[in-house]
mmCIF file of C-alpha atoms and ligand atoms in Angstrom:
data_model
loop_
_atom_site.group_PDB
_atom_site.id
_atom_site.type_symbol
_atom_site.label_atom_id
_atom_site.label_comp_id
_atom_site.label_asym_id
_atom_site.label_seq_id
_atom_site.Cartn_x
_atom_site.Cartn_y
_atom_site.Cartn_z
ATOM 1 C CA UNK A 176 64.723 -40.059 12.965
ATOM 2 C CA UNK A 177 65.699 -36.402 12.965
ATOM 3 C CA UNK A 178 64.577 -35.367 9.526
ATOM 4 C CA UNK A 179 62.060 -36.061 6.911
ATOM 5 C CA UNK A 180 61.247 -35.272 2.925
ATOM 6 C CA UNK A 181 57.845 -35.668 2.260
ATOM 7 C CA UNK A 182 55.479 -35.342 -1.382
ATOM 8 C CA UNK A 183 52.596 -33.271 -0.416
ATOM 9 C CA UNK A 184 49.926 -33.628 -3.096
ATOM 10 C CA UNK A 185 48.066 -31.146 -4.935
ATOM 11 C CA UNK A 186 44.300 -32.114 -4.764
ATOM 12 C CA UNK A 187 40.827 -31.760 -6.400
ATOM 13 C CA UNK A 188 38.034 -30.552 -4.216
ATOM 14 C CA UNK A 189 34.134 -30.360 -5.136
ATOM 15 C CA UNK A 190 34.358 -32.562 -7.780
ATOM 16 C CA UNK A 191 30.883 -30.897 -9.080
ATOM 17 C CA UNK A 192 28.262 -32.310 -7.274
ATOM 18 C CA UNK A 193 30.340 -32.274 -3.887
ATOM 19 C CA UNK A 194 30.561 -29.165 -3.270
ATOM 20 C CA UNK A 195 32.617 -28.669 0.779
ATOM 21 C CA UNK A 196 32.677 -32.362 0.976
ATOM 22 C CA UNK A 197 34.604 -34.568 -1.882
ATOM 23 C CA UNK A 198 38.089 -34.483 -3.083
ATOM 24 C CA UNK A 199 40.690 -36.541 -4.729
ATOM 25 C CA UNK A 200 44.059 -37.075 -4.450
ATOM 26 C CA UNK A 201 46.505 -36.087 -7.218
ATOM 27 C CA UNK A 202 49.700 -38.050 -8.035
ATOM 28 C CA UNK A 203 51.597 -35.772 -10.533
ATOM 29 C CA UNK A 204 51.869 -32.073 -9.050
ATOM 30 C CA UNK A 205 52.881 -31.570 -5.332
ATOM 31 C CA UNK A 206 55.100 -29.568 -3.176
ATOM 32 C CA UNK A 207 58.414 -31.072 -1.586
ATOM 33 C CA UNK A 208 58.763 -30.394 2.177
ATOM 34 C CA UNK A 209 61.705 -31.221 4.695
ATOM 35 C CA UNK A 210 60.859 -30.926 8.533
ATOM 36 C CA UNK A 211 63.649 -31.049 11.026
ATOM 37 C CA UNK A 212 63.859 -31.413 14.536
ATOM 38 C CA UNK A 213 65.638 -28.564 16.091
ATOM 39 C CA UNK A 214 66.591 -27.571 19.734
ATOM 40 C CA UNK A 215 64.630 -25.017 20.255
ATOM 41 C CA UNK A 216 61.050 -25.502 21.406
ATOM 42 C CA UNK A 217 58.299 -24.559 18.617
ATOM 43 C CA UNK A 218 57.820 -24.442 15.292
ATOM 44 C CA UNK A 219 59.928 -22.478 12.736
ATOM 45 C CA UNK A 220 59.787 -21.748 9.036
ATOM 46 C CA UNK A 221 62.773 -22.330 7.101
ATOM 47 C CA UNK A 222 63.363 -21.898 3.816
ATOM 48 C CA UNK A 223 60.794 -21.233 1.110
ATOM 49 C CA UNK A 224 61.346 -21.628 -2.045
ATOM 50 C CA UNK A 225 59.388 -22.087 -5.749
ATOM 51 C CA UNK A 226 56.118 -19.684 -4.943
ATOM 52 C CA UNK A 227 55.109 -16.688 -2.844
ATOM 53 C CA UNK A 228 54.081 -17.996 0.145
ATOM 54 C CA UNK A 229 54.193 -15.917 3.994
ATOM 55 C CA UNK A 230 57.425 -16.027 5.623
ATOM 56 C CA UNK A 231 55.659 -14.313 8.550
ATOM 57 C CA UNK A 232 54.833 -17.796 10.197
ATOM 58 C CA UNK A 233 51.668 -16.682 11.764
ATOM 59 C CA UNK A 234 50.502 -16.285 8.100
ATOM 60 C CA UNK A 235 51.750 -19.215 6.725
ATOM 61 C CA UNK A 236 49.315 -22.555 6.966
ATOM 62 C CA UNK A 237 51.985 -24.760 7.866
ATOM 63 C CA UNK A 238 53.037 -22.887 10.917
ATOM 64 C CA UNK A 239 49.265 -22.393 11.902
ATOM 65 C CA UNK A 240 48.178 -26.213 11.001
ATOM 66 C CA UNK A 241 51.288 -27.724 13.190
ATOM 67 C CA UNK A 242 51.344 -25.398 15.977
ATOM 68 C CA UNK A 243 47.268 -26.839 16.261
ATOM 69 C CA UNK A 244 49.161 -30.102 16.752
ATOM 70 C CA UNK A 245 51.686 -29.157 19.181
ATOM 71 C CA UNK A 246 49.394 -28.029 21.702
ATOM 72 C CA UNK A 247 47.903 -31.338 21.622
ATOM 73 C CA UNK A 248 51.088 -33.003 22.067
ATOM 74 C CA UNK A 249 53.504 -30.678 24.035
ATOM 75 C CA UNK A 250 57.667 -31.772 23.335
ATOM 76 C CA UNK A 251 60.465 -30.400 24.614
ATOM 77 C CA UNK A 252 61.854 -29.555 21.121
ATOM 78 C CA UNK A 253 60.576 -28.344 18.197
ATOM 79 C CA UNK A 254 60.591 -28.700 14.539
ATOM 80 C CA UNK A 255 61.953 -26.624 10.768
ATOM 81 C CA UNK A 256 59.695 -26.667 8.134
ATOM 82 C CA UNK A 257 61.455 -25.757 4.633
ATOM 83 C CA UNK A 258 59.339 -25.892 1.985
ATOM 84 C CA UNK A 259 59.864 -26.704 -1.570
ATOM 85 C CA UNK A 260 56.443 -24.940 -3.385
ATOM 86 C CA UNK A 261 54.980 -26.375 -6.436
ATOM 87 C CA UNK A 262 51.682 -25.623 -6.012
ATOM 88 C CA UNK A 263 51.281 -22.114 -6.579
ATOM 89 C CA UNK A 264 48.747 -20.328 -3.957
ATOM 90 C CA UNK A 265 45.302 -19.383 -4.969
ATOM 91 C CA UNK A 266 45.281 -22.064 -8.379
ATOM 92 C CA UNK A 267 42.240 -24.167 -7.031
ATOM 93 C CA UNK A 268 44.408 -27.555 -6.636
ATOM 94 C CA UNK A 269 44.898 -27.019 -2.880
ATOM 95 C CA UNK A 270 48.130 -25.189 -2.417
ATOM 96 C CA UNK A 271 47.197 -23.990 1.248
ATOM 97 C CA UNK A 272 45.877 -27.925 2.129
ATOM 98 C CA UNK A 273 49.441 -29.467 0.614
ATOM 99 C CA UNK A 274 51.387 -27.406 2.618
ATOM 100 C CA UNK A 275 49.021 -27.733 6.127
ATOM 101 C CA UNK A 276 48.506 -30.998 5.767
ATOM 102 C CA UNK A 277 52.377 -31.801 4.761
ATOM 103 C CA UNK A 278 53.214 -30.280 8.337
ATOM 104 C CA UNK A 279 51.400 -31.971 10.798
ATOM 105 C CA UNK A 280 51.956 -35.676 8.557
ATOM 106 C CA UNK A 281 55.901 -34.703 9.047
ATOM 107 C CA UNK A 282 55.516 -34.113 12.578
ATOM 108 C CA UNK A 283 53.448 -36.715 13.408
ATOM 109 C CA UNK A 284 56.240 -39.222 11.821
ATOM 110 C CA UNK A 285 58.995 -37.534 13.491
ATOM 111 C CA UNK A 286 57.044 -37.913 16.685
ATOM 112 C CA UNK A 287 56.718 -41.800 16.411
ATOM 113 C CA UNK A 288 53.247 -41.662 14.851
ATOM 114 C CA UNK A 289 50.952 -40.435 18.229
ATOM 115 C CA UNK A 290 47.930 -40.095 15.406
ATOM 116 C CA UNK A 291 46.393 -42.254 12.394
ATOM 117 C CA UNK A 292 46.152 -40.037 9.273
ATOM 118 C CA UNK A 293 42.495 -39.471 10.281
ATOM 119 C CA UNK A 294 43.306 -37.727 13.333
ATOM 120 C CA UNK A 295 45.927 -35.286 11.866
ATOM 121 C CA UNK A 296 42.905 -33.886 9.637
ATOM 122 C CA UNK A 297 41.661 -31.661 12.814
ATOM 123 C CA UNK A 298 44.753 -30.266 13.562
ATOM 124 C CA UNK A 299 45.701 -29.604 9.519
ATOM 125 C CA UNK A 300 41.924 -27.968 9.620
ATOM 126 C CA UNK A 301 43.163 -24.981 12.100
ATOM 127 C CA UNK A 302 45.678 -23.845 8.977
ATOM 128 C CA UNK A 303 43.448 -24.582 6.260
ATOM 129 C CA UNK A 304 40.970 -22.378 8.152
ATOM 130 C CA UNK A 305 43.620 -19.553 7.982
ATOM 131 C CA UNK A 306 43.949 -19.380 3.897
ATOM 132 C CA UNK A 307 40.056 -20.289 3.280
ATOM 133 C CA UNK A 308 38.332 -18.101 6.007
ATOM 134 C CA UNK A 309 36.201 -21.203 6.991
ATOM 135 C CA UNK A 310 37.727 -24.975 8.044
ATOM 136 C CA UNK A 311 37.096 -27.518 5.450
ATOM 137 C CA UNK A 312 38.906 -30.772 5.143
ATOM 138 C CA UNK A 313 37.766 -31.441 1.467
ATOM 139 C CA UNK A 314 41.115 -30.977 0.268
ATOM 140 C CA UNK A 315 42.970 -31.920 3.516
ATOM 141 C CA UNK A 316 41.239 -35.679 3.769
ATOM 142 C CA UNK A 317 42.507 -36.652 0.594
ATOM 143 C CA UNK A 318 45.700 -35.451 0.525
ATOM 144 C CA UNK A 319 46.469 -36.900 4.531
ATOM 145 C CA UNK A 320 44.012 -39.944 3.210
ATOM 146 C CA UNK A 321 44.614 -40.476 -0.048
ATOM 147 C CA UNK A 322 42.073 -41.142 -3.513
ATOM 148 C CA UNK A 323 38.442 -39.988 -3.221
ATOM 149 C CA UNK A 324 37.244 -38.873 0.080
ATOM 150 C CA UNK A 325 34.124 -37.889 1.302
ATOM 151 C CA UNK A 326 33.501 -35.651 4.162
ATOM 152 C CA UNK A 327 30.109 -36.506 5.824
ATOM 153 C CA UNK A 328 30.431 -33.921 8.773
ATOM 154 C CA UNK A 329 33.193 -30.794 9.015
ATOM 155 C CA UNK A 330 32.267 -30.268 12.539
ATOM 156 C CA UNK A 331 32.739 -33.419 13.584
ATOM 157 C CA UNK A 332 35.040 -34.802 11.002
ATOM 158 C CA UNK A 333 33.380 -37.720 10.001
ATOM 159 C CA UNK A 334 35.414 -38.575 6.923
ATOM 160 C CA UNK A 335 35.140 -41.603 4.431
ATOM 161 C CA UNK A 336 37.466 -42.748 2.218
ATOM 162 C CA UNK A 337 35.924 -44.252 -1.383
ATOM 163 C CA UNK A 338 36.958 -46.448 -3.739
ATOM 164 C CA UNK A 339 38.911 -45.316 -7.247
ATOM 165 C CA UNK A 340 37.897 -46.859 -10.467
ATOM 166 C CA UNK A 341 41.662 -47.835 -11.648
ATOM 167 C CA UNK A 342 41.443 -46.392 -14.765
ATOM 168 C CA UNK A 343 40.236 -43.010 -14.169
ATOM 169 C CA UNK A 344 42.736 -39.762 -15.178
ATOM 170 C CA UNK A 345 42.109 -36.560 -14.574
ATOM 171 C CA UNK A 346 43.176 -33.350 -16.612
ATOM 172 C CA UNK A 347 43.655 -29.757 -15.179
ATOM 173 C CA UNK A 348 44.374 -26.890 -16.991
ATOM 174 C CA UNK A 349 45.324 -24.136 -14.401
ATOM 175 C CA UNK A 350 45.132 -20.415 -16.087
ATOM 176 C CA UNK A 351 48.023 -18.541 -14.506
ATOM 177 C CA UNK A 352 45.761 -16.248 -12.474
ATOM 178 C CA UNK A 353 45.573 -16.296 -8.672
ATOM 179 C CA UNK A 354 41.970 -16.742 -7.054
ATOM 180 C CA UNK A 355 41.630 -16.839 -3.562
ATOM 181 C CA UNK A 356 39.281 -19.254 -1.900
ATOM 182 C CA UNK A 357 38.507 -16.520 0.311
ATOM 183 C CA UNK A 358 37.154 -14.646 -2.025
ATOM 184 C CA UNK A 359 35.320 -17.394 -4.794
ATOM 185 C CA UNK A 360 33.525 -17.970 -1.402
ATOM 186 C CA UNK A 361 32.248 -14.532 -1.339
ATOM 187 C CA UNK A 362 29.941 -14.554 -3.674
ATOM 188 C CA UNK A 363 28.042 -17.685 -3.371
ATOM 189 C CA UNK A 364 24.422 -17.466 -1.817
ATOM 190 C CA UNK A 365 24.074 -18.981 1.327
ATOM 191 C CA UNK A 366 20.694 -20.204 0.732
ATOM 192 C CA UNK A 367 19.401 -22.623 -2.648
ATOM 193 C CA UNK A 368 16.334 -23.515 -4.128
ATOM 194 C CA UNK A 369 15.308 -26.797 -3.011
ATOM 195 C CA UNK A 370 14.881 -28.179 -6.587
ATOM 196 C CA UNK A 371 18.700 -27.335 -7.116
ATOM 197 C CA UNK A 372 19.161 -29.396 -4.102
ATOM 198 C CA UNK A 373 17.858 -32.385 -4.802
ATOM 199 C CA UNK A 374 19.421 -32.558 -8.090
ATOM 200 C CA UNK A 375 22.878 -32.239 -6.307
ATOM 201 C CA UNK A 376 22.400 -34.739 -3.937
ATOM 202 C CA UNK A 377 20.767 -37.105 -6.011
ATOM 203 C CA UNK A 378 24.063 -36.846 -8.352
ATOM 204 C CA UNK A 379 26.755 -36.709 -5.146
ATOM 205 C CA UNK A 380 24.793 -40.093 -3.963
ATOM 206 C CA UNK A 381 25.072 -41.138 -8.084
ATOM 207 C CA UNK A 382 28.603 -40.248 -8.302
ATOM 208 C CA UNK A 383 29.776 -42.298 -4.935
ATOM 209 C CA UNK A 384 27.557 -45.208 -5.992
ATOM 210 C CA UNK A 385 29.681 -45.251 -9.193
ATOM 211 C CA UNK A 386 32.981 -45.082 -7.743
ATOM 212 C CA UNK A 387 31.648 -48.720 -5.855
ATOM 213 C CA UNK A 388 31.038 -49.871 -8.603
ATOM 214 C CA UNK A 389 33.392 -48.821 -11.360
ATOM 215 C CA UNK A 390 30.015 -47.283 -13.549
ATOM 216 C CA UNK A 391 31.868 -45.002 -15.823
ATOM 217 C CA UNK A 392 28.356 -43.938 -17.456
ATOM 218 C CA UNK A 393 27.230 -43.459 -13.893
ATOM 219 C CA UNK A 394 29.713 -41.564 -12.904
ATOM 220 C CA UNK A 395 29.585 -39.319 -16.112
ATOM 221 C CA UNK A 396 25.923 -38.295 -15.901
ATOM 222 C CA UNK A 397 26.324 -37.485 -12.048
ATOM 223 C CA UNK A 398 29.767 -34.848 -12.565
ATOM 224 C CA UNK A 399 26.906 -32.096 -12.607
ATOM 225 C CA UNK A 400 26.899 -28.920 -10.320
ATOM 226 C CA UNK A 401 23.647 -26.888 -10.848
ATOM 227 C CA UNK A 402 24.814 -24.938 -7.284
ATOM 228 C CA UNK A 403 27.910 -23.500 -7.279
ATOM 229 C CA UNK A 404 29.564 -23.500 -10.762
ATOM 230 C CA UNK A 405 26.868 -21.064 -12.017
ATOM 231 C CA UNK A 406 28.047 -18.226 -10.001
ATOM 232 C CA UNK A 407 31.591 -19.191 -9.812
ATOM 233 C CA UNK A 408 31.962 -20.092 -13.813
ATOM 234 C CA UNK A 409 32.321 -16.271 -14.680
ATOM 235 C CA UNK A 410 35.350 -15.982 -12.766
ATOM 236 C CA UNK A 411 37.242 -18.259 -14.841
ATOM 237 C CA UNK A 412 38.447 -17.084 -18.393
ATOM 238 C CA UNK A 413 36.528 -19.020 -21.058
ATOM 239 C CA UNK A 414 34.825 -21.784 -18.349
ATOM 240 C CA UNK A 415 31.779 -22.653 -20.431
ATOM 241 C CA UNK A 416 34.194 -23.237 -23.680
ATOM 242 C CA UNK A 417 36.874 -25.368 -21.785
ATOM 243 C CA UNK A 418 34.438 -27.651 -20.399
ATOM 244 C CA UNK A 419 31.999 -28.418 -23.241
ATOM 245 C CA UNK A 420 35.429 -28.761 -25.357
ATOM 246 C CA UNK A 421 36.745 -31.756 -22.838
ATOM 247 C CA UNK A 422 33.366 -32.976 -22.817
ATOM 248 C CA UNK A 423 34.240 -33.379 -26.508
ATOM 249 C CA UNK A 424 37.276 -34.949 -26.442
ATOM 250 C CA UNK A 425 35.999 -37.648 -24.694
ATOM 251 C CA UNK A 426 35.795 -36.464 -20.992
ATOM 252 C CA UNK A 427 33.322 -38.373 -19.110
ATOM 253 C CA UNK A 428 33.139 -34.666 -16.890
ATOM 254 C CA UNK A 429 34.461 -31.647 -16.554
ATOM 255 C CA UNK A 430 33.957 -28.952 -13.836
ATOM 256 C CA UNK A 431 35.806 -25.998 -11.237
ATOM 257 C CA UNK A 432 38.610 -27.675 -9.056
ATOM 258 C CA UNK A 433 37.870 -26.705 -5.760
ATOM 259 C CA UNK A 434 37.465 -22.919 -5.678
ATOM 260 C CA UNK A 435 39.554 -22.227 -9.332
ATOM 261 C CA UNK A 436 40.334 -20.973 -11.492
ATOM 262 C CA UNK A 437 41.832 -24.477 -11.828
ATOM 263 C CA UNK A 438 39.296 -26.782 -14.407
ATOM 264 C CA UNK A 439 39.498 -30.310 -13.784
ATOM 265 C CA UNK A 440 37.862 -33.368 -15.863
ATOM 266 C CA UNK A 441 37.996 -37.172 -15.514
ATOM 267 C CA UNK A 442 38.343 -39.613 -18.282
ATOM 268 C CA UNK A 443 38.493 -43.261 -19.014
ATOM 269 C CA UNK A 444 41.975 -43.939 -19.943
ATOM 270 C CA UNK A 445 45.228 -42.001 -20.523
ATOM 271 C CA UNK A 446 44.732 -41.610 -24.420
ATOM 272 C CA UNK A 447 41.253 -39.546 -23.806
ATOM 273 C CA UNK A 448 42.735 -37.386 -20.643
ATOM 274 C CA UNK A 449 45.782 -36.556 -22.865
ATOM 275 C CA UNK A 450 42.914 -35.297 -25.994
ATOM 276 C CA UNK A 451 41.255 -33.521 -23.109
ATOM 277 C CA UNK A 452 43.824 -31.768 -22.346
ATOM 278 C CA UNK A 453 45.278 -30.658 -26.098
ATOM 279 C CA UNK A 454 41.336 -29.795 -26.834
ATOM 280 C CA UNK A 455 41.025 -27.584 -23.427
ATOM 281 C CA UNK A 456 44.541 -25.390 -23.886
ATOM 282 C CA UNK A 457 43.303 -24.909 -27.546
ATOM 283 C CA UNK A 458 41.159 -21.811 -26.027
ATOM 284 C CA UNK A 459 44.102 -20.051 -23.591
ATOM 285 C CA UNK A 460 45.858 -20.474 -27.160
ATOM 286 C CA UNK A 461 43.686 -18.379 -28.608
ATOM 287 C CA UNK A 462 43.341 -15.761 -25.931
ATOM 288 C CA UNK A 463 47.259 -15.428 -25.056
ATOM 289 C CA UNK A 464 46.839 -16.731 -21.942
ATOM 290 C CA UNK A 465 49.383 -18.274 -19.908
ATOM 291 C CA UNK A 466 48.604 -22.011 -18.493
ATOM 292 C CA UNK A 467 49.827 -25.544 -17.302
ATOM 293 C CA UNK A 468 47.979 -28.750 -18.204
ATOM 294 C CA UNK A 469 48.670 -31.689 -15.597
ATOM 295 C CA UNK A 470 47.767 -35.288 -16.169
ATOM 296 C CA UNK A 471 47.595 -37.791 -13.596
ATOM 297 C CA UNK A 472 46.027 -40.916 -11.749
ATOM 298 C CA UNK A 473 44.180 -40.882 -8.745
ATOM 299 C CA UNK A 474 47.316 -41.106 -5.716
ATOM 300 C CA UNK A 475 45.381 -43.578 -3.452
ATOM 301 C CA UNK A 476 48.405 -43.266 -0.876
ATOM 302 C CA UNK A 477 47.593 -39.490 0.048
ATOM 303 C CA UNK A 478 51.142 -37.720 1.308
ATOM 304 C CA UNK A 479 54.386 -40.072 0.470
ATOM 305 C CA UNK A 480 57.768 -40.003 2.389
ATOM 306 C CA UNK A 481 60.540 -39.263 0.263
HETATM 307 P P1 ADP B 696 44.572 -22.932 -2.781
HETATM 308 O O1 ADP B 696 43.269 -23.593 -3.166
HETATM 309 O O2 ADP B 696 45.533 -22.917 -3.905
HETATM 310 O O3 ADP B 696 45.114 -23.460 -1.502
HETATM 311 P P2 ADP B 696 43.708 -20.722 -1.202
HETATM 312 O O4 ADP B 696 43.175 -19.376 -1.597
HETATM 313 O O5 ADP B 696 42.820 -21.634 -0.432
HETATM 314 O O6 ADP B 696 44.210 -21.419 -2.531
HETATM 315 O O7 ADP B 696 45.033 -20.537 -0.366
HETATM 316 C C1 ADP B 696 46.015 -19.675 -0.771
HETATM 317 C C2 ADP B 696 46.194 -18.601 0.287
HETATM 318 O O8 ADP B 696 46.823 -19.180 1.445
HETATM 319 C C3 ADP B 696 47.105 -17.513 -0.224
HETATM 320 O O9 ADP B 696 46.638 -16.277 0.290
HETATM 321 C C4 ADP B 696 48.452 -17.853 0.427
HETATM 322 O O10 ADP B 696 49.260 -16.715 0.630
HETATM 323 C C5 ADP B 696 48.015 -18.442 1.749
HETATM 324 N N1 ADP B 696 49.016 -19.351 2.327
HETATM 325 C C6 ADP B 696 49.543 -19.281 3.556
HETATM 326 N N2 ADP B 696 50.439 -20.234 3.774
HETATM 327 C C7 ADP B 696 50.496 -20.975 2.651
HETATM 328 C C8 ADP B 696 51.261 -22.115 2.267
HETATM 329 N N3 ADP B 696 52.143 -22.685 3.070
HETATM 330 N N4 ADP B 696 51.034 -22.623 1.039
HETATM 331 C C9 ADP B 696 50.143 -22.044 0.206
HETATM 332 N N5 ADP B 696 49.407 -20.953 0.505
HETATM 333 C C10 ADP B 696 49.584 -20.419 1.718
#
């Protein structure tokens, strides 16, 4: 094999009560990517096309994230990575993760498979480091792993794939305005209360207990984040509205996809995830703002060849 197209998924990270450590997998929105083997030894970015991303390679995730692999497997060749972007940078659904993770998975094939999907996390980690500021694999495990994922350790990458209730949707609305991980990090506090901590992890243990056992009501009363969405909800136009209104329509939660400005929620069924999403756009409507809504199921395959 010389070539491959892969589907690199677009994902949902914090997932409320999770904050750094759970993600899903989305099926619906991804980027396309084609890597190539090529003569020449090392990695090279082709063409990029769709969003803004850096053509200088030393800037660009993918480069970072599959160089990181490279040096743990040394070849005499190298590899082209063009890069069909969907995902647009900075819109809280993992754009940087898609593309890092996408690299080393096409690699890896095109190398005979030297790794599990597991393994390739760590080296996918080194890129994701590059657009976040800090390595986190709550994106990157479910995209390489596919569904929900929990990460119990990011220093030692002790990462647990859970169960997805089958008929669980999510909605996102993503306001067309960039925000940068790097800086909705910024401004969180890096000490809490311990009250506000045992409310989160008292819901995070809730909310993976539910996903066991397919406890919609379970899982509803647990999407809570008394942490982080406080000081990251006024960076997202009309937050507080969106969610209560998908709460409304039927949502069984609603909350920040990974850093935003991205809002996710989960429902029961296609029919309530499609009145979340009219009820949620109502209020960028109203404003004039521009936005997407995406539907979609849980993808419990993680990264697809094309
Ligand atoms: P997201 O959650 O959408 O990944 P981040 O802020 O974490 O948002 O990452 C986006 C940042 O990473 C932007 O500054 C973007 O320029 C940079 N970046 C570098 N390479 C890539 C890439 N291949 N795909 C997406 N973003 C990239």
């Amino acid at each position: 094999m010389d070539n491959i197209n892969i589907f690199a998924p677009a994902s949902v990270a914090n997932v409320s009560c999770g904050f750094d450590v759970l993600g899903f997998c989305l099926d619906t929105i991804g980027d396309i990517m084609r890597v190539s083997k090529t003569k020449t030894k090392g990695i090279s970015i082709g063409t990029l096309k769709g969003q803004k991303i850096p053509i200088d390679p030393l800037k660009n995730v993918a480069y970072v994230a599959a160089n990181a692999l490279l040096k743990d497997f040394p070849t005499n060749g190298g590899f082209q990575i063009d890069i069909e972007k969907k995902i647009k940078p900075g819109s809280g659904i993992g754009s940087s993760a898609a593309s890092a993770a996408g690299a080393v998975f096409a690699i890896n094939e095109l190398l005979g498979k030297p790794y599990s999907r597991s393994q390739l996390v760590k080296f996918a980690m080194v890129g994701e480091s590059l657009a976040s500021g800090d390595a986190h694999a709550d994106n990157l495990a479910p995209v390489l792993l596919g569904g929900f994922t929990l990460v119990r350790s990011n220093k030692t990458l002790d990462i647990i794939k859970l169960p997805s209730p089958n008929d669980l949707i999510a909605t996102i609305i993503h306001p067309k305005i960039e925000l940068k991980t790097i800086h909705s990090r910024a401004i969180l506090k890096s000490e809490i209360p311990l009250t506000k901590a045992v409310e989160q992890w008292g819901n995070l243990g809730a909310f993976v207990s539910a996903l066991y056992t397919n406890d919609y009501g379970l899982l509803s009363r647990s999407m809570k984040d008394k942490v982080i969405e406080p000081a990251r909800a006024i960076l997202i136009p009309k937050f507080k509205e969106i969610k209560e209104s998908a709460i409304e329509a039927g949502a069984l939660g609603s909350g920040i996809s990974g850093s935003g400005p991205s809002v996710y929620a989960l429902s029961k069924g296609e029919k309530t995830a499609k009145k979340v999403g009219q009820f949620m756009k109502t209020h960028y409507d109203e404003i004039g703002l521009d936005y997407e809504v995406h539907y979609s199921t849980i993808n419990n395959e993680g990264i697809k060849i094309l």
